[in-house]
Amino acid sequence: MEELKQIKKDFENEIAEINDIHNLEALRVAYIGKKGKLTLLMPKIKEMPVEQRKEFGQTINSVKNLIETNLQELKEKLENEKILNEIANEQPIDITLPLNIKKGSLHPRTSLQKEIEDVFVSMGFSVEDGYEVETEYNNFDAVNVPKNHPARDMQDTFWLDNGQLLKTQTSAAQNRILRKYNGPLKAIFPGRCFRNEALDHSHENTFFQIEGMLVDKNVSVSNLIYFMKKMLSEVFKTDINIRLRPGFFPFVEPGFEMDATCTFCGGKGCSTCKNSGWLELCPCGMIHPNVLSLAGINPNEYSGFAFGLGFDRLVMLKTGLDDIRYLNSGNLKVLSQFGVKA
Ligand code: DAH
């Protein structure tokens, strides 16, 4: 009993000194752990005379309870203090500070493509997709360029082992789209094109075009002029005049080269337009009857116009970039200046 009282006293003295969880755990082990002072006293009960056992048993139990409660209380107190301490020392976060996150921007081509699509959609056109890998038939034959036609020489491309090719022009989708609507239609189809080209500041092996078609009864060149004028004026945010010169493309008859008033000098003459006041912008024409027939459309009933906008050139005019190769370069210093910020 004396030993028990001493243990209780020692414990009370020691716990009063403790101020961290680590030491508290050591104290628990020292008293009620497997080889703790109190634990080792337990078996002694058997050695005692029977009449003392009851009192000893009760006392040892009450000391054990007291130790356990004290340990638990102090543990909770220390844990709370630790949390409060952490909160007090926390670095405050200033949510009003500007974030230094680098934002991307759209590629100037993507921005302009969206703009052009919006203009055409507002005029009732749909936006169609074309394939990048095409059949020889769709890319050439279906647009009135049969095998051995000299026009094929101007569009050398990359051929696949299976006889298919990387499309050289968005016109390759004409046949599929004509068949899809099988009658009146208004559609544009932007797309990536490929040619086996010698590269320079205005030629790339991978470039973009935006093709358009309108098919209906009694379509004429004046409809073509109206839509092109409207689109260019919206894109350049100013009234643009256009003129047509004769141009040959096997899939249109008559075919034209469309010029627009120079967007840099407004038609007065500058270095970009070589002092002519005009920029050559877009080949176009009235869809050749053969192209309609090859798609199952009766050319005596329907007519239409088509155009094939050299889209990269338009991007260059809009941004002022003087080398087409920037557009595929992935050069963010150059490109991020022009695209719409994300
Ligand atoms: N596909 C032609 C090319 O890449 C461009 C073109 C010319 C498209 C006249 C047309 C068109 O739709 O009517 O050279």
Short mmCIF file of C-alpha atoms and ligand atoms in Angstrom, two decimals:
data_model
loop_
_atom_site.label_atom_id
_atom_site.label_comp_id
_atom_site.label_asym_id
_atom_site.label_seq_id
_atom_site.Cartn_x
_atom_site.Cartn_y
_atom_site.Cartn_z
CA MET A 1 0.00 0.00 0.00
CA GLU A 2 2.85 2.30 0.79
CA GLU A 3 4.38 1.66 -2.63
CA LEU A 4 1.04 2.35 -4.23
CA LYS A 5 0.72 5.69 -2.49
CA GLN A 6 4.25 6.57 -3.57
CA ILE A 7 3.47 5.71 -7.18
CA LYS A 8 0.41 7.93 -7.09
CA LYS A 9 2.40 10.80 -5.65
CA ASP A 10 5.25 10.36 -8.13
CA PHE A 11 2.79 10.28 -10.98
CA GLU A 12 1.09 13.48 -9.83
CA ASN A 13 4.45 15.23 -9.56
CA GLU A 14 5.66 14.05 -12.94
CA ILE A 15 2.51 14.82 -14.90
CA ALA A 16 2.53 18.36 -13.56
CA GLU A 17 5.80 18.91 -15.41
CA ILE A 18 4.69 17.57 -18.75
CA ASN A 19 3.93 19.90 -21.64
CA ASP A 20 4.21 17.84 -24.80
CA ILE A 21 2.53 14.77 -26.24
CA HIS A 22 5.75 12.88 -26.65
CA ASN A 23 6.68 13.02 -22.97
CA LEU A 24 3.11 12.29 -22.01
CA GLU A 25 3.24 9.01 -23.92
CA ALA A 26 6.52 8.14 -22.18
CA LEU A 27 4.84 8.79 -18.85
CA ARG A 28 1.94 6.49 -19.78
CA VAL A 29 4.36 3.70 -20.67
CA ALA A 30 6.30 4.24 -17.45
CA TYR A 31 3.22 3.78 -15.27
CA ILE A 32 0.60 1.70 -17.01
CA GLY A 33 2.52 0.28 -19.99
CA LYS A 34 3.28 -3.48 -20.05
CA LYS A 35 6.23 -3.03 -17.73
CA GLY A 36 4.92 0.10 -16.04
CA LYS A 37 5.35 0.68 -12.31
CA LEU A 38 1.68 0.18 -11.60
CA THR A 39 1.28 -2.76 -13.92
CA LEU A 40 4.11 -4.60 -12.21
CA LEU A 41 2.38 -4.12 -8.87
CA MET A 42 -0.77 -5.90 -10.05
CA PRO A 43 0.43 -9.52 -9.66
CA LYS A 44 1.43 -8.77 -6.09
CA ILE A 45 -2.19 -9.03 -5.09
CA LYS A 46 -1.85 -12.81 -5.13
CA GLU A 47 0.97 -12.76 -2.61
CA MET A 48 -1.11 -10.84 -0.08
CA PRO A 49 -3.05 -12.18 2.85
CA VAL A 50 -6.66 -12.61 1.79
CA GLU A 51 -8.07 -9.89 4.10
CA GLN A 52 -5.87 -7.21 2.51
CA ARG A 53 -6.57 -8.19 -1.05
CA LYS A 54 -9.88 -6.37 -1.33
CA GLU A 55 -8.60 -3.03 -0.12
CA PHE A 56 -5.45 -3.30 -2.20
CA GLY A 57 -7.38 -4.28 -5.27
CA GLN A 58 -9.76 -1.35 -4.93
CA THR A 59 -6.95 1.11 -4.31
CA ILE A 60 -4.81 -0.06 -7.18
CA ASN A 61 -7.81 0.16 -9.47
CA SER A 62 -8.68 3.67 -8.35
CA VAL A 63 -5.04 4.76 -8.81
CA LYS A 64 -5.09 3.23 -12.30
CA ASN A 65 -8.32 5.07 -13.11
CA LEU A 66 -6.92 8.31 -11.84
CA ILE A 67 -3.76 7.88 -13.90
CA GLU A 68 -5.77 7.06 -17.02
CA THR A 69 -8.12 10.01 -16.61
CA ASN A 70 -5.27 12.42 -15.97
CA LEU A 71 -3.36 11.13 -18.98
CA GLN A 72 -6.44 11.45 -21.20
CA GLU A 73 -7.29 14.96 -20.02
CA LEU A 74 -3.79 16.23 -20.51
CA LYS A 75 -3.61 14.55 -23.93
CA GLU A 76 -6.71 16.42 -25.11
CA LYS A 77 -5.45 19.67 -23.65
CA LEU A 78 -2.06 19.34 -25.38
CA GLU A 79 -3.66 18.41 -28.73
CA ASN A 80 -5.96 21.41 -28.58
CA GLU A 81 -3.08 23.69 -27.75
CA LYS A 82 -1.15 22.29 -30.71
CA ILE A 83 -3.99 23.10 -33.13
CA LEU A 84 -4.48 26.58 -31.68
CA ASN A 85 -0.77 27.15 -32.02
CA GLU A 86 -0.78 26.11 -35.65
CA ILE A 87 -3.70 28.40 -36.41
CA ALA A 88 -1.99 31.31 -34.67
CA ASN A 89 1.22 30.80 -36.64
CA GLU A 90 -0.44 30.23 -40.00
CA GLN A 91 0.65 32.55 -42.83
CA PRO A 92 -2.46 34.50 -43.74
CA ILE A 93 -3.53 34.12 -47.40
CA ASP A 94 -4.32 37.36 -49.18
CA ILE A 95 -7.01 36.45 -51.64
CA THR A 96 -6.86 39.89 -53.20
CA LEU A 97 -3.29 39.44 -54.47
CA PRO A 98 -3.08 39.17 -58.28
CA LEU A 99 -2.36 35.62 -59.45
CA ASN A 100 0.64 35.16 -61.64
CA ILE A 101 -0.84 32.53 -63.94
CA LYS A 102 0.25 32.60 -67.56
CA LYS A 103 -2.82 32.46 -69.75
CA GLY A 104 -2.78 31.02 -73.23
CA SER A 105 -4.34 32.51 -76.30
CA LEU A 106 -5.96 31.07 -79.36
CA HIS A 107 -3.86 30.62 -82.47
CA PRO A 108 -4.49 33.62 -84.78
CA ARG A 109 -5.77 31.13 -87.33
CA THR A 110 -8.29 29.71 -84.86
CA SER A 111 -9.48 33.18 -83.89
CA LEU A 112 -10.01 34.25 -87.48
CA GLN A 113 -11.62 30.95 -88.44
CA LYS A 114 -14.18 31.42 -85.67
CA GLU A 115 -14.84 34.96 -86.86
CA ILE A 116 -15.38 33.86 -90.44
CA GLU A 117 -17.56 30.95 -89.39
CA ASP A 118 -19.71 33.33 -87.34
CA VAL A 119 -20.22 35.61 -90.32
CA PHE A 120 -21.24 32.77 -92.62
CA VAL A 121 -23.43 31.11 -90.00
CA SER A 122 -25.23 34.44 -89.54
CA MET A 123 -25.98 34.31 -93.28
CA GLY A 124 -27.49 30.83 -93.02
CA PHE A 125 -24.45 28.72 -93.96
CA SER A 126 -23.62 25.52 -92.16
CA VAL A 127 -20.06 24.64 -91.21
CA GLU A 128 -19.03 21.23 -92.56
CA ASP A 129 -16.03 19.05 -91.94
CA GLY A 130 -13.72 17.51 -94.47
CA TYR A 131 -11.21 14.68 -94.12
CA GLU A 132 -7.47 15.20 -94.15
CA VAL A 133 -6.84 11.80 -95.67
CA GLU A 134 -8.89 11.58 -98.85
CA THR A 135 -9.44 9.35 -101.81
CA GLU A 136 -7.84 10.29 -105.10
CA TYR A 137 -11.36 10.35 -106.50
CA ASN A 138 -12.67 13.01 -104.09
CA ASN A 139 -9.58 15.14 -104.26
CA PHE A 140 -9.30 15.15 -108.04
CA ASP A 141 -11.73 13.18 -110.20
CA ALA A 142 -14.92 14.35 -108.44
CA VAL A 143 -13.94 17.98 -108.96
CA ASN A 144 -13.40 17.52 -112.66
CA VAL A 145 -9.68 16.81 -112.57
CA PRO A 146 -9.38 13.37 -114.16
CA LYS A 147 -6.13 11.40 -114.32
CA ASN A 148 -3.58 12.99 -116.66
CA HIS A 149 -5.24 16.42 -116.34
CA PRO A 150 -2.42 18.99 -116.25
CA ALA A 151 -3.97 20.64 -113.15
CA ARG A 152 -2.80 17.64 -111.10
CA ASP A 153 0.80 18.69 -111.63
CA MET A 154 0.26 21.85 -109.62
CA GLN A 155 -0.97 19.89 -106.62
CA ASP A 156 1.62 17.26 -105.85
CA THR A 157 0.96 15.83 -102.43
CA PHE A 158 1.77 13.07 -99.97
CA TRP A 159 0.45 9.67 -100.98
CA LEU A 160 -0.31 6.80 -98.67
CA ASP A 161 0.58 3.19 -99.43
CA ASN A 162 -3.12 2.37 -99.79
CA GLY A 163 -3.50 4.83 -102.67
CA GLN A 164 -5.15 7.55 -100.60
CA LEU A 165 -3.59 10.97 -100.19
CA LEU A 166 -3.37 13.98 -97.89
CA LYS A 167 -5.90 16.34 -99.44
CA THR A 168 -4.43 19.16 -101.48
CA GLN A 169 -7.52 21.34 -101.34
CA THR A 170 -10.70 21.73 -99.34
CA SER A 171 -12.50 21.23 -102.68
CA ALA A 172 -11.96 17.52 -101.94
CA ALA A 173 -15.04 17.65 -99.71
CA GLN A 174 -17.28 19.14 -102.39
CA ASN A 175 -18.57 15.83 -103.73
CA ARG A 176 -19.44 14.46 -100.29
CA ILE A 177 -21.21 17.66 -99.23
CA LEU A 178 -23.12 17.96 -102.51
CA ARG A 179 -24.31 14.38 -102.06
CA LYS A 180 -25.24 15.01 -98.43
CA TYR A 181 -27.64 17.82 -99.34
CA ASN A 182 -28.55 16.56 -102.79
CA GLY A 183 -30.02 19.97 -103.67
CA PRO A 184 -30.01 23.48 -102.25
CA LEU A 185 -27.23 24.09 -99.75
CA LYS A 186 -25.16 26.81 -98.17
CA ALA A 187 -21.99 25.49 -96.54
CA ILE A 188 -18.46 26.41 -95.69
CA PHE A 189 -15.81 23.83 -94.92
CA PRO A 190 -12.54 25.00 -93.41
CA GLY A 191 -9.68 22.54 -93.40
CA ARG A 192 -6.02 21.68 -93.38
CA CYS A 193 -4.47 20.95 -96.77
CA PHE A 194 -1.13 19.52 -97.81
CA ARG A 195 1.15 19.90 -100.79
CA ASN A 196 4.62 18.79 -101.65
CA GLU A 197 5.90 22.34 -101.96
CA ALA A 198 9.22 24.12 -101.97
CA LEU A 199 8.86 26.24 -98.84
CA ASP A 200 9.28 29.99 -98.77
CA HIS A 201 7.65 32.95 -97.05
CA SER A 202 4.36 32.33 -98.85
CA HIS A 203 4.39 28.53 -99.34
CA GLU A 204 3.96 25.82 -96.74
CA ASN A 205 3.51 22.07 -97.10
CA THR A 206 0.66 22.29 -94.58
CA PHE A 207 -1.79 25.14 -94.90
CA PHE A 208 -5.42 26.03 -94.44
CA GLN A 209 -8.24 26.90 -96.77
CA ILE A 210 -11.86 27.81 -96.21
CA GLU A 211 -14.03 26.52 -98.98
CA GLY A 212 -17.61 27.59 -99.51
CA MET A 213 -20.48 26.49 -101.72
CA LEU A 214 -23.96 27.75 -102.37
CA VAL A 215 -26.28 25.68 -104.52
CA ASP A 216 -29.83 26.55 -105.44
CA LYS A 217 -32.00 27.41 -108.40
CA ASN A 218 -30.86 30.44 -110.40
CA VAL A 219 -27.67 31.18 -108.50
CA SER A 220 -25.51 33.72 -110.29
CA VAL A 221 -22.16 35.47 -110.01
CA SER A 222 -23.86 38.42 -108.32
CA ASN A 223 -24.75 36.15 -105.37
CA LEU A 224 -21.11 35.16 -105.13
CA ILE A 225 -20.01 38.79 -105.11
CA TYR A 226 -22.55 39.70 -102.44
CA PHE A 227 -21.49 36.98 -99.97
CA MET A 228 -17.76 37.52 -100.43
CA LYS A 229 -18.07 41.26 -100.01
CA LYS A 230 -20.13 40.84 -96.91
CA MET A 231 -17.73 38.35 -95.33
CA LEU A 232 -14.61 40.44 -96.02
CA SER A 233 -16.22 43.65 -94.82
CA GLU A 234 -17.16 41.94 -91.53
CA VAL A 235 -13.71 40.44 -91.07
CA PHE A 236 -11.83 43.65 -91.80
CA LYS A 237 -14.47 45.86 -90.14
CA THR A 238 -14.58 48.22 -93.09
CA ASP A 239 -16.31 48.38 -96.46
CA ILE A 240 -14.35 46.20 -98.86
CA ASN A 241 -14.73 46.41 -102.62
CA ILE A 242 -14.03 43.39 -104.72
CA ARG A 243 -13.37 42.76 -108.38
CA LEU A 244 -13.27 39.56 -110.41
CA ARG A 245 -10.70 38.65 -113.02
CA PRO A 246 -10.91 35.54 -115.17
CA GLY A 247 -9.10 32.55 -113.65
CA PHE A 248 -9.02 28.89 -114.60
CA PHE A 249 -9.95 26.08 -112.22
CA PRO A 250 -11.31 22.83 -113.63
CA PHE A 251 -14.19 22.71 -111.13
CA VAL A 252 -15.73 26.09 -111.97
CA GLU A 253 -17.04 27.65 -115.15
CA PRO A 254 -16.65 30.57 -115.38
CA GLY A 255 -13.77 30.77 -112.90
CA PHE A 256 -12.38 33.89 -111.30
CA GLU A 257 -9.64 35.34 -109.21
CA MET A 258 -11.24 37.63 -106.69
CA ASP A 259 -9.36 40.73 -105.61
CA ALA A 260 -10.29 42.93 -102.66
CA THR A 261 -9.37 46.54 -101.98
CA CYS A 262 -6.06 46.51 -100.17
CA THR A 263 -6.75 46.34 -96.44
CA PHE A 264 -3.54 48.20 -95.65
CA CYS A 265 -3.92 51.31 -97.80
CA GLY A 266 -7.65 51.20 -98.50
CA GLY A 267 -6.94 51.09 -102.25
CA LYS A 268 -4.53 54.00 -102.52
CA GLY A 269 -1.55 51.80 -103.26
CA CYS A 270 1.19 50.55 -100.92
CA SER A 271 4.00 48.02 -100.79
CA THR A 272 1.69 45.15 -99.75
CA CYS A 273 -0.52 45.57 -102.80
CA LYS A 274 2.43 46.51 -104.99
CA ASN A 275 0.81 49.90 -105.55
CA SER A 276 -2.16 48.38 -107.34
CA GLY A 277 -4.67 49.07 -104.54
CA TRP A 278 -5.90 45.45 -104.85
CA LEU A 279 -5.08 42.21 -103.06
CA GLU A 280 -5.57 38.87 -104.76
CA LEU A 281 -7.64 37.01 -102.19
CA CYS A 282 -9.80 34.17 -103.30
CA PRO A 283 -10.27 31.97 -106.34
CA CYS A 284 -13.90 31.24 -107.04
CA GLY A 285 -16.47 30.64 -109.72
CA MET A 286 -19.71 29.01 -110.75
CA ILE A 287 -19.65 25.27 -109.97
CA HIS A 288 -18.89 23.33 -113.13
CA PRO A 289 -21.89 21.28 -114.38
CA ASN A 290 -19.68 18.15 -114.34
CA VAL A 291 -19.04 18.58 -110.62
CA LEU A 292 -22.78 18.77 -109.94
CA SER A 293 -23.48 15.75 -112.18
CA LEU A 294 -20.75 13.68 -110.53
CA ALA A 295 -22.53 14.28 -107.21
CA GLY A 296 -25.90 13.29 -108.63
CA ILE A 297 -27.28 16.83 -108.92
CA ASN A 298 -28.96 17.90 -112.15
CA PRO A 299 -27.02 20.93 -113.51
CA ASN A 300 -30.05 21.94 -115.57
CA GLU A 301 -32.06 22.36 -112.42
CA TYR A 302 -29.46 23.70 -110.01
CA SER A 303 -26.49 26.02 -110.19
CA GLY A 304 -24.11 27.26 -107.56
CA PHE A 305 -20.96 29.11 -106.72
CA ALA A 306 -17.84 27.93 -104.93
CA PHE A 307 -14.83 29.65 -103.50
CA GLY A 308 -11.57 28.48 -101.97
CA LEU A 309 -10.17 31.07 -99.64
CA GLY A 310 -6.43 30.83 -99.04
CA PHE A 311 -6.96 31.15 -95.35
CA ASP A 312 -3.34 31.55 -94.23
CA ARG A 313 -2.95 34.51 -96.53
CA LEU A 314 -5.97 36.12 -94.92
CA VAL A 315 -4.49 35.50 -91.47
CA MET A 316 -1.27 37.14 -92.62
CA LEU A 317 -3.14 40.16 -93.93
CA LYS A 318 -5.08 40.46 -90.70
CA THR A 319 -2.05 40.10 -88.41
CA GLY A 320 0.58 41.75 -90.58
CA LEU A 321 2.78 38.63 -90.40
CA ASP A 322 4.96 38.50 -93.50
CA ASP A 323 5.98 34.84 -93.43
CA ILE A 324 3.49 31.96 -93.62
CA ARG A 325 5.97 29.70 -91.82
CA TYR A 326 5.28 31.48 -88.53
CA LEU A 327 1.79 30.00 -88.52
CA ASN A 328 2.96 26.40 -88.12
CA SER A 329 6.02 27.29 -86.10
CA GLY A 330 4.60 27.03 -82.61
CA ASN A 331 6.56 30.21 -81.89
CA LEU A 332 4.57 31.55 -78.96
CA LYS A 333 6.39 34.87 -78.87
CA VAL A 334 5.02 35.65 -82.30
CA LEU A 335 1.69 33.86 -82.24
CA SER A 336 0.45 34.87 -78.80
CA GLN A 337 0.39 38.52 -79.88
CA PHE A 338 -2.54 37.98 -82.22
CA GLY A 339 -4.95 35.31 -81.07
CA VAL A 340 -7.90 36.07 -78.84
CA LYS A 341 -6.81 35.63 -75.22
CA ALA A 342 -8.33 32.60 -73.57
N1 DAH B 1 -9.15 24.33 -104.76
C1 DAH B 1 -8.46 25.44 -105.36
C2 DAH B 1 -6.99 25.40 -105.00
O1 DAH B 1 -6.66 24.92 -103.97
C3 DAH B 1 -9.06 26.74 -104.94
C4 DAH B 1 -10.44 26.99 -105.49
C5 DAH B 1 -10.59 27.68 -106.67
C6 DAH B 1 -11.55 26.54 -104.83
C7 DAH B 1 -11.84 27.96 -107.17
C8 DAH B 1 -12.82 26.79 -105.34
C9 DAH B 1 -12.94 27.52 -106.53
O2 DAH B 1 -13.94 26.37 -104.74
O3 DAH B 1 -14.20 27.79 -106.99
O4 DAH B 1 -6.20 25.88 -105.74
#
